C-alpha cells in the first residue's frame, strides 16, 4: 500500500492507497479550537476519535446512510472512499449553544422546537463564514436540489444520532457534518463524527465534547474515553 500524503488537516492526515478510489485517514493527537488559534498535542486523542468515528459510521452505514467509511484498519487509521468534498460545513442544532447563543444573545441549552440547519463556507482564510442558501448558489457550491438533499439527509442523520445518544444518557446539542461527491457523482457523508465536531451534554449538563478543550474544563481524553465506553451500550 503506497502512502503518499495528500492532505494534512487539523485533526487528520489523508494518504493515498494502491486503490485510487480509496484513501487512508490517520487521526492525529492534535486538538485545535478557534480555527487553529488554540492548539495542543493530546496523547491518545487520535485513537479515541478513530474508535468513535468508526463506530458511528458503521452504524450509519447499517442504517442505510451512504457514507465514505469502509473500515477501521488500525488504532489511528481508517479506509474511506475517495470523495470530492463539498466546501460546506452543515451544522444542525437541537439546542442553543456556542456561536448560535452568542449570535442571538440567548442562553445555552434551550431546546429548539424544530432542529435548525445552518451552512458555513469551508474557507480557513475567511474563518468559515455563516452563509445562506442564496450564497451557496452564488458560489456555485450546490444546486437547489443538492441543498435540499443536504438538509434532508442531515435531519435524517440527526434522528438516528439523537436516538443513539439518548440511549446512553447524552443529549446531542449540535453537530457539524461534511459531505462529498463519490466517483458516481452521488452525495455521501464524509469526514468524521466524534466529540470534535459535535456537542454532547450529560444529564448534569457536563460537556462531553471538545468544549472541554475550548473552555479549559478538564482533560479532553478523559471525557472522550467516557463517551467511547458509553457508546458500547447502544443497541
PDB file of N, CA, C and O in Angstrom, residues 5-43:
ATOM      1  N   UNK A   5       1.217  11.331   1.184  1.00  0.00           N
ATOM      2  CA  UNK A   5       0.404  12.310   1.900  1.00  0.00           C
ATOM      3  C   UNK A   5      -0.301  13.216   0.896  1.00  0.00           C
ATOM      4  O   UNK A   5       0.344  13.893   0.097  1.00  0.00           O
ATOM      5  N   UNK A   6      -1.628  13.213   0.949  1.00  0.00           N
ATOM      6  CA  UNK A   6      -2.430  14.048   0.048  1.00  0.00           C
ATOM      7  C   UNK A   6      -2.841  15.352   0.701  1.00  0.00           C
ATOM      8  O   UNK A   6      -2.953  16.378   0.046  1.00  0.00           O
ATOM      9  N   UNK A   7      -3.073  15.304   2.015  1.00  0.00           N
ATOM     10  CA  UNK A   7      -3.587  16.488   2.718  1.00  0.00           C
ATOM     11  C   UNK A   7      -3.323  16.325   4.205  1.00  0.00           C
ATOM     12  O   UNK A   7      -3.512  15.241   4.767  1.00  0.00           O
ATOM     13  N   UNK A   8      -2.871  17.397   4.831  1.00  0.00           N
ATOM     14  CA  UNK A   8      -2.666  17.400   6.277  1.00  0.00           C
ATOM     15  C   UNK A   8      -3.604  18.422   6.908  1.00  0.00           C
ATOM     16  O   UNK A   8      -3.472  19.624   6.676  1.00  0.00           O
ATOM     17  N   UNK A   9      -4.572  17.932   7.671  1.00  0.00           N
ATOM     18  CA  UNK A   9      -5.549  18.811   8.295  1.00  0.00           C
ATOM     19  C   UNK A   9      -5.289  18.992   9.781  1.00  0.00           C
ATOM     20  O   UNK A   9      -4.267  18.558  10.316  1.00  0.00           O
ATOM     21  N   UNK A  10      -6.233  19.638  10.454  1.00  0.00           N
ATOM     22  CA  UNK A  10      -6.079  19.909  11.880  1.00  0.00           C
ATOM     23  C   UNK A  10      -6.169  18.637  12.708  1.00  0.00           C
ATOM     24  O   UNK A  10      -5.477  18.488  13.715  1.00  0.00           O
ATOM     25  N   UNK A  11      -7.036  17.708  12.285  1.00  0.00           N
ATOM     26  CA  UNK A  11      -7.286  16.506  13.084  1.00  0.00           C
ATOM     27  C   UNK A  11      -6.852  15.215  12.407  1.00  0.00           C
ATOM     28  O   UNK A  11      -6.740  14.185  13.070  1.00  0.00           O
ATOM     29  N   UNK A  12      -6.623  15.252  11.084  1.00  0.00           N
ATOM     30  CA  UNK A  12      -6.297  14.035  10.340  1.00  0.00           C
ATOM     31  C   UNK A  12      -5.304  14.326   9.226  1.00  0.00           C
ATOM     32  O   UNK A  12      -5.289  15.427   8.681  1.00  0.00           O
ATOM     33  N   UNK A  13      -4.526  13.309   8.883  1.00  0.00           N
ATOM     34  CA  UNK A  13      -3.731  13.314   7.661  1.00  0.00           C
ATOM     35  C   UNK A  13      -4.381  12.343   6.693  1.00  0.00           C
ATOM     36  O   UNK A  13      -4.845  11.262   7.099  1.00  0.00           O
ATOM     37  N   UNK A  14      -4.419  12.707   5.408  1.00  0.00           N
ATOM     38  CA  UNK A  14      -5.043  11.879   4.381  1.00  0.00           C
ATOM     39  C   UNK A  14      -3.964  11.379   3.427  1.00  0.00           C
ATOM     40  O   UNK A  14      -3.184  12.159   2.887  1.00  0.00           O
ATOM     41  N   UNK A  15      -3.958  10.054   3.219  1.00  0.00           N
ATOM     42  CA  UNK A  15      -2.949   9.422   2.369  1.00  0.00           C
ATOM     43  C   UNK A  15      -3.614   8.675   1.213  1.00  0.00           C
ATOM     44  O   UNK A  15      -4.746   8.194   1.334  1.00  0.00           O
ATOM     45  N   UNK A  16      -2.876   8.559   0.112  1.00  0.00           N
ATOM     46  CA  UNK A  16      -3.330   7.724  -0.994  1.00  0.00           C
ATOM     47  C   UNK A  16      -3.119   6.255  -0.626  1.00  0.00           C
ATOM     48  O   UNK A  16      -2.387   5.926   0.316  1.00  0.00           O
ATOM     49  N   UNK A  17      -3.768   5.371  -1.385  1.00  0.00           N
ATOM     50  CA  UNK A  17      -3.547   3.928  -1.253  1.00  0.00           C
ATOM     51  C   UNK A  17      -3.328   3.355  -2.651  1.00  0.00           C
ATOM     52  O   UNK A  17      -3.335   4.092  -3.641  1.00  0.00           O
ATOM     53  N   UNK A  18      -3.178   2.045  -2.729  1.00  0.00           N
ATOM     54  CA  UNK A  18      -2.990   1.406  -4.041  1.00  0.00           C
ATOM     55  C   UNK A  18      -4.246   1.502  -4.901  1.00  0.00           C
ATOM     56  O   UNK A  18      -4.172   1.350  -6.125  1.00  0.00           O
ATOM     57  N   UNK A  19      -5.393   1.719  -4.279  1.00  0.00           N
ATOM     58  CA  UNK A  19      -6.653   1.899  -4.994  1.00  0.00           C
ATOM     59  C   UNK A  19      -6.919   3.400  -5.103  1.00  0.00           C
ATOM     60  O   UNK A  19      -7.073   4.080  -4.086  1.00  0.00           O
ATOM     61  N   UNK A  20      -6.994   3.926  -6.320  1.00  0.00           N
ATOM     62  CA  UNK A  20      -7.157   5.377  -6.489  1.00  0.00           C
ATOM     63  C   UNK A  20      -8.509   5.884  -5.992  1.00  0.00           C
ATOM     64  O   UNK A  20      -8.684   7.086  -5.816  1.00  0.00           O
ATOM     65  N   UNK A  21      -9.450   4.971  -5.747  1.00  0.00           N
ATOM     66  CA  UNK A  21     -10.758   5.372  -5.241  1.00  0.00           C
ATOM     67  C   UNK A  21     -10.862   5.246  -3.720  1.00  0.00           C
ATOM     68  O   UNK A  21     -11.926   5.465  -3.146  1.00  0.00           O
ATOM     69  N   UNK A  22      -9.740   4.913  -3.063  1.00  0.00           N
ATOM     70  CA  UNK A  22      -9.726   4.724  -1.598  1.00  0.00           C
ATOM     71  C   UNK A  22      -8.600   5.542  -0.992  1.00  0.00           C
ATOM     72  O   UNK A  22      -7.482   5.568  -1.526  1.00  0.00           O
ATOM     73  N   UNK A  23      -8.895   6.217   0.105  1.00  0.00           N
ATOM     74  CA  UNK A  23      -7.855   6.963   0.837  1.00  0.00           C
ATOM     75  C   UNK A  23      -7.751   6.414   2.261  1.00  0.00           C
ATOM     76  O   UNK A  23      -8.686   5.782   2.778  1.00  0.00           O
ATOM     77  N   UNK A  24      -6.614   6.669   2.874  1.00  0.00           N
ATOM     78  CA  UNK A  24      -6.402   6.288   4.266  1.00  0.00           C
ATOM     79  C   UNK A  24      -6.382   7.552   5.111  1.00  0.00           C
ATOM     80  O   UNK A  24      -5.631   8.488   4.818  1.00  0.00           O
ATOM     81  N   UNK A  25      -7.239   7.596   6.126  1.00  0.00           N
ATOM     82  CA  UNK A  25      -7.283   8.729   7.052  1.00  0.00           C
ATOM     83  C   UNK A  25      -6.594   8.327   8.345  1.00  0.00           C
ATOM     84  O   UNK A  25      -6.922   7.296   8.933  1.00  0.00           O
ATOM     85  N   UNK A  26      -5.634   9.142   8.766  1.00  0.00           N
ATOM     86  CA  UNK A  26      -4.894   8.884  10.009  1.00  0.00           C
ATOM     87  C   UNK A  26      -5.208   9.996  11.009  1.00  0.00           C
ATOM     88  O   UNK A  26      -4.901  11.165  10.788  1.00  0.00           O
ATOM     89  N   UNK A  27      -5.819   9.608  12.118  1.00  0.00           N
ATOM     90  CA  UNK A  27      -6.230  10.584  13.129  1.00  0.00           C
ATOM     91  C   UNK A  27      -5.047  11.024  13.978  1.00  0.00           C
ATOM     92  O   UNK A  27      -4.232  10.208  14.408  1.00  0.00           O
ATOM     93  N   UNK A  28      -4.971  12.319  14.212  1.00  0.00           N
ATOM     94  CA  UNK A  28      -3.861  12.913  14.951  1.00  0.00           C
ATOM     95  C   UNK A  28      -4.199  13.071  16.439  1.00  0.00           C
ATOM     96  O   UNK A  28      -5.366  13.095  16.831  1.00  0.00           O
ATOM     97  N   UNK A  29      -3.154  13.266  17.234  1.00  0.00           N
ATOM     98  CA  UNK A  29      -3.321  13.597  18.647  1.00  0.00           C
ATOM     99  C   UNK A  29      -3.443  15.096  18.857  1.00  0.00           C
ATOM    100  O   UNK A  29      -3.327  15.579  19.972  1.00  0.00           O
ATOM    101  N   UNK A  30      -3.672  15.835  17.794  1.00  0.00           N
ATOM    102  CA  UNK A  30      -3.745  17.290  17.877  1.00  0.00           C
ATOM    103  C   UNK A  30      -5.165  17.768  18.175  1.00  0.00           C
ATOM    104  O   UNK A  30      -6.121  17.292  17.579  1.00  0.00           O
ATOM    105  N   UNK A  31      -5.271  18.709  19.083  1.00  0.00           N
ATOM    106  CA  UNK A  31      -6.549  19.367  19.366  1.00  0.00           C
ATOM    107  C   UNK A  31      -6.418  20.839  19.002  1.00  0.00           C
ATOM    108  O   UNK A  31      -5.427  21.484  19.355  1.00  0.00           O
ATOM    109  N   UNK A  32      -7.405  21.352  18.278  1.00  0.00           N
ATOM    110  CA  UNK A  32      -7.401  22.765  17.913  1.00  0.00           C
ATOM    111  C   UNK A  32      -8.754  23.380  18.231  1.00  0.00           C
ATOM    112  O   UNK A  32      -9.773  22.689  18.300  1.00  0.00           O
ATOM    113  N   UNK A  33      -8.763  24.679  18.408  1.00  0.00           N
ATOM    114  CA  UNK A  33     -10.006  25.422  18.629  1.00  0.00           C
ATOM    115  C   UNK A  33      -9.834  26.826  18.075  1.00  0.00           C
ATOM    116  O   UNK A  33      -8.711  27.290  17.855  1.00  0.00           O
ATOM    117  N   UNK A  34     -10.975  27.475  17.839  1.00  0.00           N
ATOM    118  CA  UNK A  34     -10.983  28.848  17.325  1.00  0.00           C
ATOM    119  C   UNK A  34     -10.201  28.948  16.013  1.00  0.00           C
ATOM    120  O   UNK A  34      -9.322  29.784  15.841  1.00  0.00           O
ATOM    121  N   UNK A  35     -10.543  27.998  15.079  1.00  0.00           N
ATOM    122  CA  UNK A  35      -9.890  27.941  13.763  1.00  0.00           C
ATOM    123  C   UNK A  35      -8.369  27.864  13.869  1.00  0.00           C
ATOM    124  O   UNK A  35      -7.643  28.519  13.128  1.00  0.00           O
ATOM    125  N   UNK A  36      -7.902  27.055  14.821  1.00  0.00           N
ATOM    126  CA  UNK A  36      -6.482  26.776  14.933  1.00  0.00           C
ATOM    127  C   UNK A  36      -5.696  27.739  15.797  1.00  0.00           C
ATOM    128  O   UNK A  36      -4.492  27.557  15.987  1.00  0.00           O
ATOM    129  N   UNK A  37      -6.362  28.747  16.364  1.00  0.00           N
ATOM    130  CA  UNK A  37      -5.664  29.705  17.226  1.00  0.00           C
ATOM    131  C   UNK A  37      -5.154  29.009  18.485  1.00  0.00           C
ATOM    132  O   UNK A  37      -4.040  29.250  18.949  1.00  0.00           O
ATOM    133  N   UNK A  38      -5.974  28.123  19.067  1.00  0.00           N
ATOM    134  CA  UNK A  38      -5.571  27.320  20.217  1.00  0.00           C
ATOM    135  C   UNK A  38      -5.229  25.932  19.716  1.00  0.00           C
ATOM    136  O   UNK A  38      -6.023  25.310  19.015  1.00  0.00           O
ATOM    137  N   UNK A  39      -4.046  25.440  20.070  1.00  0.00           N
ATOM    138  CA  UNK A  39      -3.589  24.156  19.536  1.00  0.00           C
ATOM    139  C   UNK A  39      -2.728  23.450  20.574  1.00  0.00           C
ATOM    140  O   UNK A  39      -1.858  24.063  21.192  1.00  0.00           O
ATOM    141  N   UNK A  40      -2.983  22.133  20.739  1.00  0.00           N
ATOM    142  CA  UNK A  40      -2.182  21.329  21.663  1.00  0.00           C
ATOM    143  C   UNK A  40      -2.090  19.903  21.148  1.00  0.00           C
ATOM    144  O   UNK A  40      -2.971  19.436  20.423  1.00  0.00           O
ATOM    145  N   UNK A  41      -1.027  19.216  21.548  1.00  0.00           N
ATOM    146  CA  UNK A  41      -0.909  17.786  21.315  1.00  0.00           C
ATOM    147  C   UNK A  41      -1.431  17.061  22.556  1.00  0.00           C
ATOM    148  O   UNK A  41      -0.975  17.336  23.668  1.00  0.00           O
ATOM    149  N   UNK A  42      -2.391  16.149  22.360  1.00  0.00           N
ATOM    150  CA  UNK A  42      -3.001  15.430  23.481  1.00  0.00           C
ATOM    151  C   UNK A  42      -2.911  13.941  23.195  1.00  0.00           C
ATOM    152  O   UNK A  42      -3.614  13.418  22.319  1.00  0.00           O
ATOM    153  N   UNK A  43      -2.023  13.259  23.914  1.00  0.00           N
ATOM    154  CA  UNK A  43      -1.771  11.837  23.677  1.00  0.00           C
ATOM    155  C   UNK A  43      -3.053  11.022  23.811  1.00  0.00           C
ATOM    156  O   UNK A  43      -3.808  11.183  24.777  1.00  0.00           O
TER     157      UNK A  43
END
